[in-house]
Amino acid sequence: LKIGITHTSESNEVAEVLAKYSSENTGMNIMIITDTIKNLYDMIENYEIDLAVVGGRPHDPGLCSLMLDTDYLVCVMSNDNPLSVKSMVTIEELKNEGIFLVDETQLNEEQETFVKNYYDKQLEDAITPIMISGDRVFPEMLDARIYLFVKLKNSRKPDEKKYALIEMPGTEYSRFLILPENEGKKFVILLDDVIRLCMPQLFQSLLYDHFES
């Protein structure tokens, strides 16, 4: 079995897991090949490898993908908190603690203004969307980074659509934004949803008014 992984993946648990699986299953021989995501996709299409473990989903309809892991948030609390003994905390349990995880569709007017001000002052210069078209080479996606794949549409011309790729800002930015408290309740929004709210501003130079990501 020939499995392709990216150079970043080579240094994490992927290679170790594959090696352990091979040693524990008699007759199973796994060859690991490392390369860029683009080259690994090419190898799959040319039948040079059987599968690849990469970051992100392929956008080639001829390739099938299965999500192995997803991004997650870590909840940090005092050892005295009853939730500290749990291996996983649900959204409902956070609500019981007065913490609400909201998205861009759940903001009130004050919260929306706060988020847009944050985007204007802190985030706008850190985001550069990459337009995707059939006559261009698909941009290289870095491993261990998070991307938003965006569909842009014009309500006046529903048959016209464009696609863009947004690389989420790096570790210098928090993955979430804490909103102003309201009646003792704390509200948190993911950075992904901050960007979704501000997509009309991000793509204001283009004639699109509907965005999906």
XYZ file of C-alpha atoms in Angstrom:
213
model
C 0.000 0.000 0.000
C 1.496 3.348 -1.076
C 0.371 6.319 1.029
C 1.346 9.921 0.378
C 1.690 12.479 3.167
C 2.878 16.080 3.249
C 6.233 17.092 4.685
C 4.522 18.552 7.748
C 2.541 15.380 8.331
C 5.776 13.376 8.201
C 6.860 14.939 11.497
C 3.637 14.234 13.385
C 1.743 11.119 14.385
C 0.683 10.074 10.875
C 3.896 8.239 10.013
C 4.003 6.653 13.464
C 0.413 5.407 13.221
C 0.980 3.936 9.769
C 4.159 2.198 10.920
C 2.377 0.730 13.947
C -0.534 -0.474 11.842
C 1.849 -2.166 9.418
C 3.761 -3.918 12.223
C 0.575 -5.167 13.881
C -0.946 -6.575 10.685
C 0.990 -9.450 9.167
C 1.425 -9.167 5.426
C 0.607 -5.445 5.353
C 3.431 -3.422 3.817
C 3.041 0.350 3.698
C 5.292 2.646 1.692
C 5.178 6.311 2.750
C 5.867 8.976 0.135
C 6.198 12.643 1.111
C 5.558 15.570 -1.229
C 3.458 18.716 -1.645
C -0.323 18.478 -1.668
C -0.497 19.286 -5.393
C 2.052 16.614 -6.301
C 0.277 14.049 -4.120
C -2.991 14.747 -5.947
C -1.168 14.261 -9.245
C 0.228 10.947 -7.991
C -3.276 9.762 -7.110
C -4.566 10.647 -10.574
C -1.615 8.813 -12.159
C -2.104 5.764 -9.886
C 1.360 6.214 -8.361
C -0.043 6.121 -4.809
C -3.179 4.538 -3.372
C -4.231 7.384 -1.081
C -2.940 10.568 0.546
C -3.241 12.129 4.011
C -3.304 15.911 3.547
C -4.757 19.072 5.043
C -8.007 20.335 3.531
C -10.419 18.760 1.091
C -9.690 18.266 -2.634
C -11.793 20.341 -5.015
C -11.388 17.899 -7.892
C -14.776 16.140 -8.309
C -12.884 13.085 -9.527
C -11.332 12.555 -6.087
C -13.101 11.226 -3.014
C -12.105 12.413 0.476
C -12.831 11.390 4.064
C -12.333 13.761 6.999
C -9.944 12.184 9.506
C -9.831 15.048 12.005
C -11.459 18.410 12.568
C -10.439 21.630 14.189
C -11.570 22.036 17.800
C -11.581 24.493 20.675
C -10.095 23.778 24.096
C -12.082 24.726 27.180
C -9.815 25.837 30.052
C -11.222 26.037 33.579
C -10.394 25.754 37.255
C -9.947 22.271 38.738
C -12.824 23.170 41.066
C -15.250 23.480 38.154
C -17.532 20.410 37.810
C -16.795 20.328 34.078
C -13.070 19.779 34.725
C -13.602 16.019 35.150
C -15.169 15.670 31.690
C -13.202 14.707 28.594
C -15.518 16.790 26.386
C -17.768 19.767 27.067
C -20.958 20.300 25.066
C -22.435 23.584 23.882
C -25.375 23.077 26.242
C -23.037 22.668 29.225
C -21.301 25.899 28.290
C -24.695 27.628 28.187
C -25.364 26.411 31.717
C -22.140 28.180 32.730
C -23.340 31.413 31.109
C -21.068 31.057 28.049
C -22.700 31.203 24.616
C -20.977 30.288 21.360
C -22.700 32.260 18.600
C -22.270 32.612 14.853
C -22.675 35.594 12.537
C -26.435 34.999 12.148
C -27.121 35.211 15.895
C -25.631 38.612 16.679
C -27.678 41.524 17.934
C -27.025 45.035 16.643
C -24.492 45.900 19.351
C -22.564 42.662 18.853
C -22.538 43.054 15.071
C -21.109 46.563 15.395
C -18.433 45.270 17.792
C -17.435 42.464 15.402
C -17.261 44.773 12.380
C -15.101 47.257 14.309
C -12.745 44.418 15.254
C -12.532 43.360 11.622
C -11.808 46.924 10.470
C -9.100 47.624 13.052
C -7.474 44.232 13.623
C -8.279 41.711 10.925
C -8.794 43.306 7.529
C -5.119 43.709 6.651
C -4.386 40.078 7.604
C -6.780 38.581 5.053
C -6.192 38.324 1.319
C -8.677 36.180 -0.623
C -7.397 34.221 -3.605
C -9.792 34.008 -6.545
C -10.067 30.562 -8.137
C -10.785 29.946 -11.796
C -10.499 27.065 -14.209
C -7.709 28.683 -16.211
C -5.426 29.062 -13.174
C -3.407 26.547 -11.209
C -5.164 25.771 -7.935
C -3.270 27.549 -5.117
C -1.044 25.474 -2.858
C -2.707 24.854 0.507
C -0.343 24.708 3.468
C -0.657 21.799 5.843
C -1.872 22.550 9.386
C -3.578 25.764 8.213
C -7.303 26.464 8.078
C -9.036 27.692 4.918
C -12.470 28.968 3.982
C -13.714 27.997 0.531
C -16.145 30.693 -0.624
C -18.794 30.706 -3.343
C -19.688 34.215 -4.579
C -22.991 34.878 -6.353
C -24.898 37.859 -7.724
C -28.618 37.785 -6.962
C -29.311 39.664 -10.217
C -27.363 37.089 -12.225
C -27.926 33.773 -10.384
C -26.145 31.719 -13.056
C -22.917 33.620 -12.528
C -20.698 32.502 -9.674
C -17.080 32.702 -8.637
C -14.993 30.895 -6.052
C -12.343 32.131 -3.667
C -10.031 30.684 -1.044
C -9.330 32.464 2.244
C -6.448 31.370 4.447
C -7.295 31.971 8.086
C -4.836 34.230 9.948
C -2.058 32.459 11.843
C -1.408 31.980 15.527
C -0.925 35.703 16.109
C -4.720 35.910 16.101
C -7.019 34.086 18.493
C -9.371 31.533 16.931
C -12.274 33.248 18.654
C -13.423 36.714 19.630
C -14.982 37.486 23.021
C -17.990 39.776 22.656
C -19.262 42.291 25.249
C -21.112 40.711 28.145
C -24.870 41.123 28.375
C -26.728 40.633 31.673
C -23.870 38.547 33.056
C -23.764 36.276 30.013
C -20.554 35.806 28.026
C -20.614 35.488 24.243
C -17.931 34.039 21.975
C -17.742 33.949 18.169
C -15.283 31.986 16.036
C -12.925 33.929 13.795
C -14.384 32.006 10.837
C -17.768 33.566 11.536
C -16.248 37.026 11.950
C -14.925 36.713 8.402
C -18.253 35.372 7.136
C -20.058 38.402 8.557
C -17.616 40.774 6.856
C -17.457 39.084 3.447
C -19.474 41.874 1.762
C -16.718 44.253 2.845
C -13.937 41.806 1.961
C -15.252 41.409 -1.590
C -16.682 44.915 -1.960
C -14.739 45.587 -5.173
C -16.578 42.707 -6.886
C -20.195 42.675 -8.030
C -21.419 39.938 -5.711
C -23.938 40.130 -2.906
C -24.297 36.509 -1.739
C -21.564 34.441 -0.123
C -21.416 30.809 0.982
C -18.546 29.216 2.897
